[in-house]
Amino acid sequence: MPETRDSITDIWGPRTGFEGQEQWPARIDEHTTEAPDHWVQSACVLCSNGCGVDIGVKDGRIVGVRGRAVDSVNHGRLGPKGLHGWVANNSPDRLTKPLIRRNGQLEEATWEEAMSLIVQKSKDLIAKHTSSSIGFYTSGQLFLEEYYALAIVGKAGLGTPHMDGNTRLCTATAAAALKASFGSDGQPGSYADLDSTEAILHVGHNIASQQTVLWMRILDRLAGPNPPKLVVIDPRRTYTAEKATVHLAPRVGTNIPVMNGLLHLIIEAGHLNHAYIEAHTLGFEELKKTVAKWTPDRVERLTGVPADKLRAAADILGTCKTLVSTVLQGVYQSMQATASAVQVNNLHLLRGLLGHDGSGIYQMNGQPTAQNTRECGADGDLPGFRNWGNETHIQELADLWNVHPDQIPHWAPPTHAMQIWRYCETGSIKMLWISGTNPLVSMPDLARARKILAKEDLFVIVQDAFLTETTKYADVVLPAAIWGEKTGCFTNVGRTVHISHRAVNPPGEARSDFDIFVDYSRRMDFRDQHGAPLLTSTWQTTEDAFNAWRECTRGRPCDYTGMSYAKLSEGSGIQWPCNEEFPDGKKHLYEDGVFATATEYCETYGEDLETGAPRSKEEYQAINPNGRAFLHGVDYEPPHEEPDEQYPLWLTTGRVVFHFHTRTKTGRSKALQDAAPDSFVQLATEDAARYGISEGDMVEVTSRRGRVLEPARVGGIEPGLVFIPFHYGYWDKADRPRAANELTLTEWDPVSKQPHFKYAAVKLRKVHA
Amino acid sequence: MHLATYLGLLEDSEKQLTDAFEHVAEKHRDEPDIEQICQKFSAWSRNHHGQILGFVEKYLEEQEDEPDKLKRDLFARNRSGALALLRDLHDLWLLTQQVQLCWTVIRQAALGLRDEELKACATECAARTKRQTDWLLGRVKQAAPQTLLVAE
């Protein structure tokens, strides 16, 4: 059956060199195991790229996928995860019935029993402890309609402030950085900017492994006429770094000195757009003062980046006429995450490089629908990028949902995930509802996370497609329908919205997350202030929810009012804002240099980037940015844990190309699992020699939190640094501790509250089998 | 001239604040954000304290002993749990107010004296003290409902 290319041995496929906006040639990648009866429109959910895909169906089963040539995101291409991940839908071990813990064991139950138990527990807790005893920990992988339902259930129905997603672990800093600089979430550019750009900057972003299809676009630019220059900042020699014109490999935790050093050189050389800075920004003098200390020699001493390399990078970034930058976990999960991420925004602002063809910034997302978690308010944000400090915004939500504004918790920012877990630990959250995520592999400091979920006084609900490390600790497990088994929309990192139609029925009694949340709302009998059932209870279909969501976005930056299920089904991806003014969506935000910072419009009044202290409305009004962007200068702070005599090496964690997250799907695809069957620890040749470790030896890696045993992989990394991928847990292999997060730290960025997965001090020991 | 006396009060207050942040960081180390930010703030206050010493030297006169009443009232009880955290943040906020007002008073004197150095010092330190206060207020607002309504 057709497999148009072997994406396991050749991850990115053959080159089709090109240059010029939207000139990227189409190539249809397909993998089916049988000839489909018909194809169903969708988009891929195995990274944040949002590739348009058709699902092949035969006899009511998914039999494969093919890329959509017409889609602006991927022009028909798919990566290895997209081509092979779908087989997980057909796994024999899908959850098909609800489970309830009885006498210590999870036993099959009916939906009636499971939902009644959840509702009874909720009502008891609210009566005794208020709704603030209930928390939600969701995902970056549900659909828009599901997040919006969840947001209303939580914020208007229950009225609990405790709702966040695993997006806190992956893209919280993207949102925080965009808000801090531009006043609102939302990526300024389009993928098509890569088609003509002169230069590309990747900071802490191994795009070759993370967004393989976007990397194909870059590889094809590199193979075409006038290839862009590529600057890569990453401590590891990744696939991405191998293609760099200049690769800067700073020591772990030193993003700020490198970025400040680059900005200093660019300012010193006068590579500035003075008119743009003057008209459209605030804070230039402060920034200039802050970065002035970071001379190339000083940067070299602290970061290990040679001064001449820093100069070479600054020369490219300072002289290119167009620039696309991307930022990801190397920044977001590191020390000074938000402060470092905004330095990339600063670079573009100083040079006026955004809002036009060829220039853009991607404060990247990791997950396919993380953008919607943020937009819909199923995380620590409010729906429609509304500002929790702005009473008018709260009133707007209250009007949309017909509830009293005080029903919507807004006395402080919505509780972030790490604090939700802390409240569970101290016992003041007594019910935690986890949907579409597997924290017992993905959270930092797993021993602590397990201890929290095991607490007697915490009632744990887990909604998933499979049994996971987390379901082991659940009191109730709800079987969820997944991609291909339900209809809904989601938005990629480039503001492009796709519809994903239901192609097949869910297995057994599995239900969509949407149906589960709506059912909960109905059973809880949530009412609006006139006694009518709360909005979600009146929703029959996800299309009803989408139409309600459109109203919620009216007049906001993420304006969906010009979209409909019909329109999304006719084409293949539409970028927001899409409204009367821009019926086909919009390629660039901020074309006129007017940013989303007006007091009544902005998503945030800002925070102190060093402390995270929120700024008051009055202080914001005094600054009166009124459409100007913020330039933030921040000085360096060393990481909180550094190698010492006892734990002499740095640990950093990350991805491998063949797996997604905790492998609940990709680990069930034979092709992907065979390509990357087990975890490993990567260490430098010098360190391997020092510890007498050879390729394949079993190595014990220990931190102050825990220990793992990993086979060694030698080379391709700086001395003093070791790397372990975070995907691997215990559901399919429990014979040794191997999850990278046994070792990581419980701490987070003061602004984005994203945990620091990218550094910890560890020691190594070769284990004799 | 009572400037030295007041500088002494400020010095003592910054010293107390330094110790108090350190104390809270240590005591609530199970709250990772509290531990780390309070250590940072302790370092800020230590730095302020160091800056003041120069001016104390410069304006040294007979100093009256300021009783550390505030210290005795604050952090005295052996509190623990969520309510203790809220009360400790509350007390830290009060201490920052004490420090802030001292800086305001000292800055007024610096203006009268035309002491540019002291003025610059007071301006910088007052601004950083406000950042401590702002953070404390934000954290208190976050913790308050959960602590008073739900925590055991």
PDB file of C-alpha atoms in Angstrom, chain A residues 199-307:
ATOM      1  CA  ALA A 199      18.040  35.299   7.598  1.00  0.00           C
ATOM      2  CA  ILE A 200      16.665  32.888  10.159  1.00  0.00           C
ATOM      3  CA  LEU A 201      17.408  32.761  13.884  1.00  0.00           C
ATOM      4  CA  HIS A 202      16.583  29.685  15.977  1.00  0.00           C
ATOM      5  CA  VAL A 203      17.032  30.148  19.701  1.00  0.00           C
ATOM      6  CA  GLY A 204      16.797  27.009  21.837  1.00  0.00           C
ATOM      7  CA  HIS A 205      14.672  25.457  19.125  1.00  0.00           C
ATOM      8  CA  ASN A 206      15.639  22.182  17.505  1.00  0.00           C
ATOM      9  CA  ILE A 207      13.158  22.752  14.716  1.00  0.00           C
ATOM     10  CA  ALA A 208      14.538  19.883  12.619  1.00  0.00           C
ATOM     11  CA  SER A 209      13.265  17.412  15.206  1.00  0.00           C
ATOM     12  CA  GLN A 210      10.337  19.360  16.585  1.00  0.00           C
ATOM     13  CA  GLN A 211       8.542  20.784  13.519  1.00  0.00           C
ATOM     14  CA  THR A 212       9.938  18.525  10.796  1.00  0.00           C
ATOM     15  CA  VAL A 213       7.717  19.927   8.068  1.00  0.00           C
ATOM     16  CA  LEU A 214       8.589  23.524   8.809  1.00  0.00           C
ATOM     17  CA  TRP A 215      12.225  22.453   8.716  1.00  0.00           C
ATOM     18  CA  MET A 216      11.617  20.944   5.252  1.00  0.00           C
ATOM     19  CA  ARG A 217      10.555  24.405   4.147  1.00  0.00           C
ATOM     20  CA  ILE A 218      13.814  25.830   5.492  1.00  0.00           C
ATOM     21  CA  LEU A 219      15.893  23.011   3.988  1.00  0.00           C
ATOM     22  CA  ASP A 220      14.249  23.743   0.650  1.00  0.00           C
ATOM     23  CA  ARG A 221      15.130  27.417   0.988  1.00  0.00           C
ATOM     24  CA  LEU A 222      18.706  26.408   1.777  1.00  0.00           C
ATOM     25  CA  ALA A 223      18.695  24.257  -1.390  1.00  0.00           C
ATOM     26  CA  GLY A 224      17.273  27.043  -3.589  1.00  0.00           C
ATOM     27  CA  PRO A 225      18.612  30.319  -4.966  1.00  0.00           C
ATOM     28  CA  ASN A 226      19.683  33.016  -2.461  1.00  0.00           C
ATOM     29  CA  PRO A 227      19.479  30.779   0.585  1.00  0.00           C
ATOM     30  CA  PRO A 228      18.902  32.503   3.928  1.00  0.00           C
ATOM     31  CA  LYS A 229      21.685  32.701   6.491  1.00  0.00           C
ATOM     32  CA  LEU A 230      20.965  30.589   9.528  1.00  0.00           C
ATOM     33  CA  VAL A 231      21.943  31.473  13.099  1.00  0.00           C
ATOM     34  CA  VAL A 232      21.331  28.733  15.675  1.00  0.00           C
ATOM     35  CA  ILE A 233      21.709  29.166  19.433  1.00  0.00           C
ATOM     36  CA  ASP A 234      21.704  25.759  21.143  1.00  0.00           C
ATOM     37  CA  PRO A 235      24.089  24.065  23.560  1.00  0.00           C
ATOM     38  CA  ARG A 236      23.792  20.848  21.573  1.00  0.00           C
ATOM     39  CA  ARG A 237      24.889  20.064  18.026  1.00  0.00           C
ATOM     40  CA  THR A 238      21.357  19.246  16.886  1.00  0.00           C
ATOM     41  CA  TYR A 239      20.237  18.483  13.329  1.00  0.00           C
ATOM     42  CA  THR A 240      19.267  22.139  13.192  1.00  0.00           C
ATOM     43  CA  ALA A 241      22.673  23.318  14.394  1.00  0.00           C
ATOM     44  CA  GLU A 242      24.430  21.202  11.778  1.00  0.00           C
ATOM     45  CA  LYS A 243      22.933  23.380   9.030  1.00  0.00           C
ATOM     46  CA  ALA A 244      23.754  26.703  10.689  1.00  0.00           C
ATOM     47  CA  THR A 245      25.788  29.448   9.078  1.00  0.00           C
ATOM     48  CA  VAL A 246      26.761  30.356  12.625  1.00  0.00           C
ATOM     49  CA  HIS A 247      26.092  28.051  15.572  1.00  0.00           C
ATOM     50  CA  LEU A 248      26.442  29.522  19.055  1.00  0.00           C
ATOM     51  CA  ALA A 249      26.608  26.845  21.747  1.00  0.00           C
ATOM     52  CA  PRO A 250      26.263  28.645  25.083  1.00  0.00           C
ATOM     53  CA  ARG A 251      26.540  26.993  28.451  1.00  0.00           C
ATOM     54  CA  VAL A 252      23.226  25.954  29.960  1.00  0.00           C
ATOM     55  CA  GLY A 253      21.374  28.815  31.631  1.00  0.00           C
ATOM     56  CA  THR A 254      23.146  31.652  29.809  1.00  0.00           C
ATOM     57  CA  ASN A 255      20.590  32.741  27.229  1.00  0.00           C
ATOM     58  CA  ILE A 256      20.404  36.261  28.616  1.00  0.00           C
ATOM     59  CA  PRO A 257      24.125  37.019  28.299  1.00  0.00           C
ATOM     60  CA  VAL A 258      24.167  35.726  24.716  1.00  0.00           C
ATOM     61  CA  MET A 259      21.091  37.679  23.675  1.00  0.00           C
ATOM     62  CA  ASN A 260      22.232  40.819  25.502  1.00  0.00           C
ATOM     63  CA  GLY A 261      25.612  40.445  23.827  1.00  0.00           C
ATOM     64  CA  LEU A 262      24.019  40.238  20.387  1.00  0.00           C
ATOM     65  CA  LEU A 263      21.799  43.249  21.038  1.00  0.00           C
ATOM     66  CA  HIS A 264      24.750  45.201  22.361  1.00  0.00           C
ATOM     67  CA  LEU A 265      26.764  44.588  19.180  1.00  0.00           C
ATOM     68  CA  ILE A 266      23.795  45.502  16.991  1.00  0.00           C
ATOM     69  CA  ILE A 267      23.139  48.719  18.913  1.00  0.00           C
ATOM     70  CA  GLU A 268      26.826  49.605  18.958  1.00  0.00           C
ATOM     71  CA  ALA A 269      27.112  49.072  15.207  1.00  0.00           C
ATOM     72  CA  GLY A 270      24.092  51.321  14.708  1.00  0.00           C
ATOM     73  CA  HIS A 271      22.093  48.655  12.894  1.00  0.00           C
ATOM     74  CA  LEU A 272      18.904  50.207  14.179  1.00  0.00           C
ATOM     75  CA  ASN A 273      15.703  51.504  12.689  1.00  0.00           C
ATOM     76  CA  HIS A 274      15.647  54.747  14.675  1.00  0.00           C
ATOM     77  CA  ALA A 275      12.382  55.996  13.208  1.00  0.00           C
ATOM     78  CA  TYR A 276      10.651  52.737  14.127  1.00  0.00           C
ATOM     79  CA  ILE A 277      12.079  52.726  17.629  1.00  0.00           C
ATOM     80  CA  GLU A 278      11.025  56.318  18.152  1.00  0.00           C
ATOM     81  CA  ALA A 279       7.495  55.911  16.802  1.00  0.00           C
ATOM     82  CA  HIS A 280       6.593  52.416  17.953  1.00  0.00           C
ATOM     83  CA  THR A 281       8.483  51.417  21.081  1.00  0.00           C
ATOM     84  CA  LEU A 282       9.100  52.306  24.717  1.00  0.00           C
ATOM     85  CA  GLY A 283      12.177  51.585  26.795  1.00  0.00           C
ATOM     86  CA  PHE A 284      15.074  51.890  24.349  1.00  0.00           C
ATOM     87  CA  GLU A 285      17.433  53.783  26.654  1.00  0.00           C
ATOM     88  CA  GLU A 286      16.934  51.303  29.499  1.00  0.00           C
ATOM     89  CA  LEU A 287      17.544  48.381  27.172  1.00  0.00           C
ATOM     90  CA  LYS A 288      20.653  50.000  25.745  1.00  0.00           C
ATOM     91  CA  LYS A 289      22.001  50.562  29.226  1.00  0.00           C
ATOM     92  CA  THR A 290      21.305  47.001  30.309  1.00  0.00           C
ATOM     93  CA  VAL A 291      22.933  45.318  27.315  1.00  0.00           C
ATOM     94  CA  ALA A 292      25.924  47.693  27.185  1.00  0.00           C
ATOM     95  CA  LYS A 293      27.699  45.655  29.872  1.00  0.00           C
ATOM     96  CA  TRP A 294      27.680  42.564  27.693  1.00  0.00           C
ATOM     97  CA  THR A 295      30.768  43.009  25.565  1.00  0.00           C
ATOM     98  CA  PRO A 296      31.780  40.013  23.431  1.00  0.00           C
ATOM     99  CA  ASP A 297      34.663  39.188  25.780  1.00  0.00           C
ATOM    100  CA  ARG A 298      32.433  39.191  28.825  1.00  0.00           C
ATOM    101  CA  VAL A 299      29.867  37.063  26.995  1.00  0.00           C
ATOM    102  CA  GLU A 300      32.601  34.602  26.043  1.00  0.00           C
ATOM    103  CA  ARG A 301      33.837  34.287  29.614  1.00  0.00           C
ATOM    104  CA  LEU A 302      30.406  33.534  30.979  1.00  0.00           C
ATOM    105  CA  THR A 303      28.788  31.525  28.186  1.00  0.00           C
ATOM    106  CA  GLY A 304      31.728  29.909  26.396  1.00  0.00           C
ATOM    107  CA  VAL A 305      30.569  31.399  23.069  1.00  0.00           C
ATOM    108  CA  PRO A 306      33.686  32.664  21.263  1.00  0.00           C
ATOM    109  CA  ALA A 307      33.627  36.451  20.781  1.00  0.00           C
TER     110      ALA A 307
END
